[in-house]
XYZ file of C-alpha atoms in Angstrom:
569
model
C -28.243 9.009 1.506
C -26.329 11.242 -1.147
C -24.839 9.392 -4.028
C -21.817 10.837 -6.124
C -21.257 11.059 -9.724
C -18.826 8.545 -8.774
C -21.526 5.951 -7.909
C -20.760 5.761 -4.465
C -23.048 6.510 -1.634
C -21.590 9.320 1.181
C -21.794 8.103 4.861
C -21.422 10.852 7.061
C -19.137 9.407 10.006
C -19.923 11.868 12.203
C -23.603 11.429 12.141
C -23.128 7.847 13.107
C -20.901 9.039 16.041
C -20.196 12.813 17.170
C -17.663 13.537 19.279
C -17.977 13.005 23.205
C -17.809 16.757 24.440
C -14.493 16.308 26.820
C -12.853 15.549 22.828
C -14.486 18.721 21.519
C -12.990 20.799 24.676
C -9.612 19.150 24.193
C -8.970 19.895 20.521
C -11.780 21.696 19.208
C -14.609 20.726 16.933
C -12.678 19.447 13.561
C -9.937 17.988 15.134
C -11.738 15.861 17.892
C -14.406 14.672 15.005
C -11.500 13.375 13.393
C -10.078 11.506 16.306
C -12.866 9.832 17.091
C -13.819 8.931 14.167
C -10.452 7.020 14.276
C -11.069 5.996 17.706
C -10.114 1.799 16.471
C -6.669 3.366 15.658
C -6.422 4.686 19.041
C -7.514 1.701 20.647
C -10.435 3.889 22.155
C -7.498 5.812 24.034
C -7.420 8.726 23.623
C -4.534 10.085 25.608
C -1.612 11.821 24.247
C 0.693 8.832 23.937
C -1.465 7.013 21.887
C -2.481 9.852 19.550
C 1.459 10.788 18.859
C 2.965 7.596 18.243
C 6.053 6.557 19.909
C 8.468 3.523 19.721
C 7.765 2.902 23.757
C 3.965 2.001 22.611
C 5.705 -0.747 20.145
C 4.562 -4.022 21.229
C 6.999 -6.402 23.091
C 8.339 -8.715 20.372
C 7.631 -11.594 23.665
C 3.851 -11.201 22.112
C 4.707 -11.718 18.899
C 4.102 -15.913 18.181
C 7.128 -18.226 17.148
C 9.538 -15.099 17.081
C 11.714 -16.408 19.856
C 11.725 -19.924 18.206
C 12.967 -18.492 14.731
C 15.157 -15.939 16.794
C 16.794 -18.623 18.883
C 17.503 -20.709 16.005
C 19.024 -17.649 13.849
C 20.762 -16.389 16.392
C 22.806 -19.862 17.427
C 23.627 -19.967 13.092
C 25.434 -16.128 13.253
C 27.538 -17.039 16.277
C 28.350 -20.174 13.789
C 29.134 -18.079 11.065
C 27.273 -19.448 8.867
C 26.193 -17.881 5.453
C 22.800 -16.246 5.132
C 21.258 -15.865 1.661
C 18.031 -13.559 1.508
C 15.348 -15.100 -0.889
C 13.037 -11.882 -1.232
C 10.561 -10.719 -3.608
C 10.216 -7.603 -6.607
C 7.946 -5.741 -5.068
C 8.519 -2.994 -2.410
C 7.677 -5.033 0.549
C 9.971 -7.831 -0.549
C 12.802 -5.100 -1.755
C 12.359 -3.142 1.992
C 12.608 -6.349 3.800
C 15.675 -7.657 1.520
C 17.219 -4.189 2.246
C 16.942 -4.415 5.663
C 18.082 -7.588 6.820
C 21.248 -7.090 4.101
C 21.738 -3.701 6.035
C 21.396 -5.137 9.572
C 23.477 -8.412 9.121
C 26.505 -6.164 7.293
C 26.201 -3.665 10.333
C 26.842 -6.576 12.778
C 29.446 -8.604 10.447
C 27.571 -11.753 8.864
C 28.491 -12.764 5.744
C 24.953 -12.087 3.838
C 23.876 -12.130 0.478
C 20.407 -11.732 -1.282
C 18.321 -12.985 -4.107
C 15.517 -11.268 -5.872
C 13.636 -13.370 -8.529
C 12.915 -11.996 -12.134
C 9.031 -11.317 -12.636
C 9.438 -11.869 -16.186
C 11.313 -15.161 -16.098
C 10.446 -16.825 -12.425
C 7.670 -15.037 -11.499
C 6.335 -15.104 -8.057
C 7.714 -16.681 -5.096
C 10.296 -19.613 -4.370
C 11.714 -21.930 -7.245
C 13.942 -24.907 -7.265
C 16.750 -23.665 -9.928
C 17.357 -20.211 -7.579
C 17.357 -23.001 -3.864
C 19.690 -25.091 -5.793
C 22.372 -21.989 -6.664
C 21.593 -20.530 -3.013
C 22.603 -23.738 -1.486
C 25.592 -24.009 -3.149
C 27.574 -20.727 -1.398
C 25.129 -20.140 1.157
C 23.827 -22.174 4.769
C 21.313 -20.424 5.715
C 18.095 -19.200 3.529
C 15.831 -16.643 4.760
C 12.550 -16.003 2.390
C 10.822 -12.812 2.740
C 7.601 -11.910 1.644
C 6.433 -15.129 -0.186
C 7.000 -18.680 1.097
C 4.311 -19.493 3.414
C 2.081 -21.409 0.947
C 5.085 -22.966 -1.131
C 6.040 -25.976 0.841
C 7.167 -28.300 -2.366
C 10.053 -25.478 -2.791
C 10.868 -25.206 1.109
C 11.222 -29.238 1.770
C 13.683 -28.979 -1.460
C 15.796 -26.477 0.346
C 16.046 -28.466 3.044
C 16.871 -31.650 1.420
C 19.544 -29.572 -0.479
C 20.862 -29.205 3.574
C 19.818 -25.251 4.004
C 18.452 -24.022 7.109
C 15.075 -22.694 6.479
C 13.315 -19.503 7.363
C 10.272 -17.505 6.407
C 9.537 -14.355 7.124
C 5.746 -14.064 5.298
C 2.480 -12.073 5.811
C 0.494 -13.208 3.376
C -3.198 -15.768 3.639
C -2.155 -19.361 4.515
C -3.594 -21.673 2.063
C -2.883 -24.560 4.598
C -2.415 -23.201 8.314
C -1.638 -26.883 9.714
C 1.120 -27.452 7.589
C 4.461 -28.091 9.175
C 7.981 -29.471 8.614
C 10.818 -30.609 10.186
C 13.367 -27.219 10.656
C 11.510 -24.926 8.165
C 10.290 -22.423 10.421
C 7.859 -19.618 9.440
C 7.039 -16.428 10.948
C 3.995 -15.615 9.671
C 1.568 -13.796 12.280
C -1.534 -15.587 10.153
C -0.586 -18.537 10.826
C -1.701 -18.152 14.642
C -5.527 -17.296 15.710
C -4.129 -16.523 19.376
C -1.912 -13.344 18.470
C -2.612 -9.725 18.893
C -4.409 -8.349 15.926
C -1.695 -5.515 15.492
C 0.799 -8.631 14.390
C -1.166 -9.613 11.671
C -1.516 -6.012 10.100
C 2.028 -6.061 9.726
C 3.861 -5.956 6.213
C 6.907 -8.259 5.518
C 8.911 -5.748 6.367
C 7.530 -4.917 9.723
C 8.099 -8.667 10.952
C 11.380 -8.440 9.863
C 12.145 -5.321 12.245
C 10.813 -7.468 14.958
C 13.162 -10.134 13.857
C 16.485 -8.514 14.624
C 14.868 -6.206 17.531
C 15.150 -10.393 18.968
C 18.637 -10.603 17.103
C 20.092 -8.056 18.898
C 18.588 -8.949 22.408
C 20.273 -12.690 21.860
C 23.757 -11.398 19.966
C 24.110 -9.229 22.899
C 24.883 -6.340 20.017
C 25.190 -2.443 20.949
C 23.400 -1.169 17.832
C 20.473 1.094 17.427
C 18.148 -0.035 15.421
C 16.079 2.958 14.768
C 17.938 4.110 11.991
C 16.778 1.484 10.090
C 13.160 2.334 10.232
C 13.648 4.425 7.332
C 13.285 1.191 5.155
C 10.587 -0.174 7.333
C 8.816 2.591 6.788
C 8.839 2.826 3.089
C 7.249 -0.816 2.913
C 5.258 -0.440 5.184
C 3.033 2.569 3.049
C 4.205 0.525 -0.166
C 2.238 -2.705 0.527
C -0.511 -0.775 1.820
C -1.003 -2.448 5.143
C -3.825 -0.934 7.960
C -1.502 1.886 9.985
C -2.532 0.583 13.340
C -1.012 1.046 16.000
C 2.659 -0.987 15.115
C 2.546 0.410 11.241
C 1.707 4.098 12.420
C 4.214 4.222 14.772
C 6.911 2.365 12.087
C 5.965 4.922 9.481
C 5.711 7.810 11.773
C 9.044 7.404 13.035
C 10.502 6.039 9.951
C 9.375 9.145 7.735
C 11.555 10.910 10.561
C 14.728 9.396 9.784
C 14.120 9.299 5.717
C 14.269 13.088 6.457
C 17.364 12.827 7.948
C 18.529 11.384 4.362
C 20.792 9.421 6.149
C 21.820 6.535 3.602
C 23.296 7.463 0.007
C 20.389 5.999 -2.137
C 17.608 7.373 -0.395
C 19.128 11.259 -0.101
C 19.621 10.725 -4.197
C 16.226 9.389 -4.836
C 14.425 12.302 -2.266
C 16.689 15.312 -3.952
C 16.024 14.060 -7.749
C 12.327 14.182 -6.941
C 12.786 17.909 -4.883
C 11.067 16.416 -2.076
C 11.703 18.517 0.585
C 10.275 16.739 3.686
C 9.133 13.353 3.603
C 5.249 11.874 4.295
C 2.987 9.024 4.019
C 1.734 10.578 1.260
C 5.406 11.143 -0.750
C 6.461 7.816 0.413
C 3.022 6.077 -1.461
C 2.845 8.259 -4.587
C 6.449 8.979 -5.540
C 9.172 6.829 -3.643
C 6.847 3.689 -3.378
C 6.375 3.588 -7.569
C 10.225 3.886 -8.331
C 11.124 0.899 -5.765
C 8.883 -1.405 -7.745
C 9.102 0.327 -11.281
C 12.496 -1.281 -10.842
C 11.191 -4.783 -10.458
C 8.097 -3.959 -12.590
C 10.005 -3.264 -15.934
C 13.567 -4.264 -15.440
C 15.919 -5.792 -12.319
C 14.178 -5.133 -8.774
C 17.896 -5.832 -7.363
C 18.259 -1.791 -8.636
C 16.176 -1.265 -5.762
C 17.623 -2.610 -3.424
C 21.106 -1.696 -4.510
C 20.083 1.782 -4.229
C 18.738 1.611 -0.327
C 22.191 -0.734 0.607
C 24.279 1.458 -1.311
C 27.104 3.385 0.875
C 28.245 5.273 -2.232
C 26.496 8.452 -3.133
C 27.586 7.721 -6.497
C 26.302 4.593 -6.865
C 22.915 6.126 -5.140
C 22.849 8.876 -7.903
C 23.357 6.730 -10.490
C 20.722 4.415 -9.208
C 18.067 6.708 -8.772
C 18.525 8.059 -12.423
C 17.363 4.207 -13.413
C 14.551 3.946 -10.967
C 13.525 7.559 -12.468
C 13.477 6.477 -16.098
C 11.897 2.790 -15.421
C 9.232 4.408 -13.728
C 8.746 7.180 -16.411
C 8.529 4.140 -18.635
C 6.010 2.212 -16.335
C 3.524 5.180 -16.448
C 3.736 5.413 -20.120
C 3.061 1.999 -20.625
C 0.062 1.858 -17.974
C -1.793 4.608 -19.384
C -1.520 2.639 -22.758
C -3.534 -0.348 -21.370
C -5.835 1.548 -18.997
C -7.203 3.347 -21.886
C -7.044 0.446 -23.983
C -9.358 -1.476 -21.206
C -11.629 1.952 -21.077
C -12.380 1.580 -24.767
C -13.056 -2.217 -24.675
C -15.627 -1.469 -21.617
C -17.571 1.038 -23.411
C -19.090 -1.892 -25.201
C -20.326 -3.534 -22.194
C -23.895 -3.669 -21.045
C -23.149 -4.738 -17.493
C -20.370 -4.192 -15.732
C -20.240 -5.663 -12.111
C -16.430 -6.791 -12.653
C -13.636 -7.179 -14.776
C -11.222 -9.157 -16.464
C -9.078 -8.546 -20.121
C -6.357 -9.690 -21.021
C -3.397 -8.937 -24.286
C -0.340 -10.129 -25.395
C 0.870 -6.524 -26.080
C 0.658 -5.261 -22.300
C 3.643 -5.645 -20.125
C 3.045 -8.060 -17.247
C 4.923 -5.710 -14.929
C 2.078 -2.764 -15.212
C -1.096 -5.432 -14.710
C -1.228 -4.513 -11.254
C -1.483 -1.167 -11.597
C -3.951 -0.830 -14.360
C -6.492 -3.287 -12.271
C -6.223 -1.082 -9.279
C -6.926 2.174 -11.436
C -9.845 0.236 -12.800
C -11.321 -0.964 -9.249
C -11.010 2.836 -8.509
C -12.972 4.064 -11.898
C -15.272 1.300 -11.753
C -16.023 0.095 -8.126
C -15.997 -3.655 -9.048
C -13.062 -6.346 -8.693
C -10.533 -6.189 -11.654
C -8.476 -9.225 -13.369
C -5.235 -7.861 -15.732
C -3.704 -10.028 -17.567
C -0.138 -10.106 -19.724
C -0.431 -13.153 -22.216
C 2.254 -14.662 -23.738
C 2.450 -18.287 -25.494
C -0.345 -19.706 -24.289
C -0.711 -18.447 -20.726
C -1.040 -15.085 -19.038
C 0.742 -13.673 -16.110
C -1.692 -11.186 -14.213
C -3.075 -9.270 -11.002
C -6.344 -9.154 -9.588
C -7.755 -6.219 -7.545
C -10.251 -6.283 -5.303
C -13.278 -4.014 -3.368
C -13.518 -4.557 0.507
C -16.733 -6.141 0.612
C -15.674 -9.198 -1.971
C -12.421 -10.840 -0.971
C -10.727 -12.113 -4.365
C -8.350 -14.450 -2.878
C -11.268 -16.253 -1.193
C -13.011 -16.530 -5.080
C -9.501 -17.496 -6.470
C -9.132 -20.405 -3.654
C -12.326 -21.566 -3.941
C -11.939 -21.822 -8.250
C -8.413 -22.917 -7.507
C -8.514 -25.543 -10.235
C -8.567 -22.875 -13.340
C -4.893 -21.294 -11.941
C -1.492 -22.589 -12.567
C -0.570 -20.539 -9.560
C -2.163 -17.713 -7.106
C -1.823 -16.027 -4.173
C -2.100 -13.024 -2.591
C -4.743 -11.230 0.264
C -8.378 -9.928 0.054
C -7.833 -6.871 -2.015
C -5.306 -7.974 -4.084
C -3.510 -11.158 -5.482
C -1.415 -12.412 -8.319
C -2.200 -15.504 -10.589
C -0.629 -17.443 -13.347
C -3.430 -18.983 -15.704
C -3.649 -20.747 -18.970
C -5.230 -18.323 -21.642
C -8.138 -21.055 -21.765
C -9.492 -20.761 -19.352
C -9.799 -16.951 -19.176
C -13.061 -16.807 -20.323
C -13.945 -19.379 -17.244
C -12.460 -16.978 -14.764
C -14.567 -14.391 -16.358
C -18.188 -15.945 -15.540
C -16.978 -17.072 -12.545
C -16.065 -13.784 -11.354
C -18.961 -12.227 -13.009
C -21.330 -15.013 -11.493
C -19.781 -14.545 -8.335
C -20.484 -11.026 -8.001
C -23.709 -11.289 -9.624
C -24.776 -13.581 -6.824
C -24.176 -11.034 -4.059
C -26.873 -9.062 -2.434
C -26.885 -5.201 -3.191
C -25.725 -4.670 0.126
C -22.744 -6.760 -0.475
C -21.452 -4.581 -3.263
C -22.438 -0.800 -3.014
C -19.421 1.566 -3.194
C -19.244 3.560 -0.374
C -17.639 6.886 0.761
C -16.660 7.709 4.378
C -16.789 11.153 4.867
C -15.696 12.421 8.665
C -17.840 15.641 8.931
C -19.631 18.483 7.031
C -17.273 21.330 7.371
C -17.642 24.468 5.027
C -15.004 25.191 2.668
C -14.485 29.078 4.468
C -13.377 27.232 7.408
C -9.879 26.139 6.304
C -7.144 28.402 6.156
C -3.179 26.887 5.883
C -3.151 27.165 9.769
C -5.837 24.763 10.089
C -4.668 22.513 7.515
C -1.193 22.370 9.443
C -3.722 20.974 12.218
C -4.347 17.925 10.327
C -0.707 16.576 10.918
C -1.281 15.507 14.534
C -2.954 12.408 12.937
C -0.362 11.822 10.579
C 0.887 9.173 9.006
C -2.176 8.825 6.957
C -2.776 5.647 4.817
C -4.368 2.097 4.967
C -6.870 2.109 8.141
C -6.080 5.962 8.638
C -7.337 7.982 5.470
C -7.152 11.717 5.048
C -9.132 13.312 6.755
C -12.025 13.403 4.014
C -14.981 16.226 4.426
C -18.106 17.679 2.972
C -19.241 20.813 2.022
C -22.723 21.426 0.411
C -24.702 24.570 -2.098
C -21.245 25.292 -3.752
C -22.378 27.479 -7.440
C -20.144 26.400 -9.991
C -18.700 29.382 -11.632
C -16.514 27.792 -14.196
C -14.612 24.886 -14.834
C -12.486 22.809 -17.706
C -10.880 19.993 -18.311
C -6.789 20.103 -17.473
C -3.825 17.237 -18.211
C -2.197 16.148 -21.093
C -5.517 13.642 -22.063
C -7.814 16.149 -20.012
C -8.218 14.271 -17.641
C -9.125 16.099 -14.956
C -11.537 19.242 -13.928
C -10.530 22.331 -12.300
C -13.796 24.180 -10.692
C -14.232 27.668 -9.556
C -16.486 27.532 -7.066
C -18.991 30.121 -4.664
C -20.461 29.362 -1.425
C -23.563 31.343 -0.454
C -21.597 34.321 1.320
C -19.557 34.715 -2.201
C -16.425 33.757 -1.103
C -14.366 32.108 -4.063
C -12.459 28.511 -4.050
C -10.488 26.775 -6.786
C -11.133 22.874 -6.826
C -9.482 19.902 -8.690
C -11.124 16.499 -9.665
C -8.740 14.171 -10.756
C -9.265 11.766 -13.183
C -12.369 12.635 -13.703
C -12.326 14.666 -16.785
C -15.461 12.026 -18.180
C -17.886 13.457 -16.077
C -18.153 17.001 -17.525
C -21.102 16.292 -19.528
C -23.078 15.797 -15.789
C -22.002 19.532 -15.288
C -22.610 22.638 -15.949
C -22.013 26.650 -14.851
C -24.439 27.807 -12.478
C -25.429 24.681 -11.291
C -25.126 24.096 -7.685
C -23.501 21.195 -6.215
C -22.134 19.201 -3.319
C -18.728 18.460 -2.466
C -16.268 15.846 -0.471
C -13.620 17.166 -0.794
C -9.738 17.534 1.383
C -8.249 20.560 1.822
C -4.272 20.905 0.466
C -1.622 23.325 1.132
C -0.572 24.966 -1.678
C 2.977 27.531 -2.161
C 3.396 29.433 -4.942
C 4.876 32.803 -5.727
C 5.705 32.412 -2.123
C 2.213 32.595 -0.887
C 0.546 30.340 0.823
C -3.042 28.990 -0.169
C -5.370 26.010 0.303
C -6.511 24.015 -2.473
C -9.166 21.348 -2.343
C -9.161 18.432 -4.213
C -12.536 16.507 -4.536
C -13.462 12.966 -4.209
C -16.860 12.840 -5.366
C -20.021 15.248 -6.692
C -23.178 15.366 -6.200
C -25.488 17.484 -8.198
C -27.757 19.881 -4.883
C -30.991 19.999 -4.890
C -30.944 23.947 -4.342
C -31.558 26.249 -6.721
């Protein structure tokens, strides 16, 4: 087995399990490698209604555990008119799933409001001072994306006389726990529901709330203009795009290109982007959403995707555009600052730091970057009088939040998945959470904590030409549970190559295969490594081909994932 500059080993998918031959006739060689590679995503169907997504494939909300109950309940409250408050979150899930009840409720005439807490002064979750002012104008309180686990803060609300919902996707800590007229909808709560349920994001259980509304209110509205939203929170929180989630994001990309709301046709023609993705949705609409509730007031977001003003929606998206500007300054601050405390290390098989100086809205961000440099599970932490405010990231084979449970006792409050969770902690007992992590890890079998690389297929870099790449959409959305398609090609001749970015940062590669054909490559972020390399030497690639337009002509690029030095010569 190869293993990359990186430090991860390549698994070659498609020795593991080629393509039936009936594939291979269908779509040809690349293409049906690809699918079946995928084949969980496709439910091991692999007809053409399952491999283009459509909302008819959407399953029946009847499926989907205590939804009617909720429903019902909801439902009987809006022919009441009662007032609805949304309690949401500052993150894009919670801002998407704000956004879209707010959007649905105004479209069929209840009187709705919302409330996003401050990261910097509430933090996380549900808190008594925000229930008490909700249940003062409001009868009704809806939670989205937190709530599950807070069940002090829920029984206040009701005591204060709301009617409780919660609308939550994230780990019980206590499955059995119940009480009287606080109903959640939380598909993890159930161990008899379809899988697909529980791989939804906040924002996809509220979509199957008011497909329910609507059925009970008896409303003529179509609801797939809405998947716009659902779509964008969906690829935010990073959710697997199974079968639900693809076909949300697939058809929600659809209607984000028909720029249909004021906020969203600012924010898509400030950045240029000319037709919306996965991809666009995760790396550039995605980060200004939460730069807003990263840095500064998360309610910008969701202004800006309720917004009916194109004004407002320009105005807006000039906000999100600076805060986010401002967000990447400040996270490439602490990610080199955590680089150059690292290089001091002997071992490093995880990681926590902490400092007062480093804003706790860009901790998230800097411990995923360093889970992606390092392969091991990252804690960042934001300190400030006496306790820090942070974000742990996570590799798939060690689930943090199970580690965090399970050392419960050193956190003022946690919570959060596998791969990722957020904690409050006292600054004493940091250096606890460090051994325990490091222990933790330590403890593991080798097995338990290689870095791996999937790669689909071998396929030579010659092979690709834009026409081919165009090929690749028939499996988009690409994301969580669906990656780009990912390839290798091996005996490339480095040529030349140099370091490029402000910080140089990255390599660009010319590159020869063995007939002498010529291809430009990029590595990003991986400018460190150009001391392993050197012109003439040959190498091995994964690598995914890109379209590229410029001048008006029409090239592909390749942008590389990992090296490995070839034993040719």
């Amino acid at each position: 087995m190869i293993t990359g500059l990186t430090g991860r080993k390549w698994v070659l998918l498609e020795e593991k399990n080629r393509a039936p031959e009936f594939l291979v006739k269908k779509y040809g060689h690349v293409l049906a490698q690809l699918i079946y590679n995928r084949k969980e995503l496709f439910d091991n169907n692999f007809d053409e209604d399952s491999i283009y997504p459509s909302l008819q494939k959407l399953l029946d909300p009847q499926f989907f555990n205590n939804l009617d109950a909720v429903s019902l309940k909801l439902s009987e409250y809006i022919k009441k008119k009662k007032k609805i408050a949304i309690y949401g979150d500052y993150d894009a899930d919670g801002v998407t799933s704000t956004a879209l009840l707010v959007n649905f409720f105004r479209d069929i005439g209840v009187d709705v409001r919302y409330y996003i807490p401050s990261r910097f002064h509430e933090g996380y979750g549900l808190n008594k001072r925000a229930i008490k002012k909700i249940s003062e104008i409001s009868d009704v309180l809806i939670v989205v994306d937190s709530g599950t686990n807070a069940h002090e803060e829920l029984k206040y609300a009701r005591d204060l006389g709301l009617q409780v919902f919660v609308l939550d996707h994230h780990e019980p800590s206590d499955p059995e726990w119940r009480s009287q007229d606080v109903t959640i909808l939380n598909p993890k709560l159930h161990k008899e529901i379809n899988p697909l349920f529980k791989h939804l994001a906040s924002v996809g259980i509220a979509f199957y709330l008011i497909i329910m509304l609507r059925r009970l209110l008896g409303i003529d509205i179509k609801l797939r203009p809405y998947l716009d939203i659902v779509a964008i929170g969906t690829v935010a929180d990073v959710v697997p795009l199974s079968l639900i989630n693809r076909i949300f994001v697939k058809k929600g990309t659809e209607e984000l290109n028909k720029k249909n709301r004021p906020g969203i046709k600012a924010l898509l023609e400030s950045l240029s982007i000319e037709e919306v993705s996965a991809f666009e949705i995760g790396f550039n609409i995605a980060p200004r959403l939460n730069a807003a509730g990263r840095l500064d007031d998360a309610k910008k977001a969701v202004k800006l995707l309720i917004t009916r003003k194109e004004s407002t929606g320009k105005l807006l998206s000039s906000e999100l555009e600076f805060l986010n500007k401002k967000r990447q300054k400040l996270t490439e601050h602490a990610f080199k600052e955590t680089q150059r405390r690292l290089k001091g290390e002997k071992e490093i098989n995880s990681i926590v730091v902490a400092d007062e100086s480093w804003h706790p809205g860009i901790v998230g961000i800097v411990a995923g970057r360093l889970v992606e440099k390092y392969k091991v599970p990252a804690v960042v932490l934001s300190v400030k009088n006496g306790k820090a405010i942070g974000s742990a990231r996570s590799i798939p084979s060690i689930n943090i939040f199970e580690i965090m449970e399970k050392h419960s006792y050193l956190f003022d409050k946690f919570g959060g998945h596998s791969l990722a969770a957020g904690l409050t902690i006292s600054t004493g007992n940091i250096p606890k959470l460090k051994e325990v992590l490091f222990n933790t890890v330590q403890n593991l079998s080798p097995e338990d904590t290689v870095s791996v690389i999937e790669i689909d297929m071998e396929v030579p870099l010659s092979y690709w030409s834009p026409e081919k790449v165009k090929n690749l959409k028939i499996l988009e959305p690409f994301g969580e549970g669906n990656p780009y398609p990912c390839f290798m090609a091996k005996n490339l001749r480095i040529s030349d190559f140099m370091t490029v970015g402000s910080a140089n940062q990255h390599l660009k590669f010319w590159l020869q295969d063995s007939s002498k054909n010529a291809f430009s490559a990029l590595w990003w972020n991986y400018g460190d490594k150009m001391k392993n390399l050197s012109v003439g030497m040959y190498i091995d690639v994964v690598y995914t081909p890109k379209i590229s337009n410029w001048n008006g002509k029409t090239t592909v690029d390749f942008i590389l994932k990992d090296i490995s030095v070839s034993d040719m010569r």
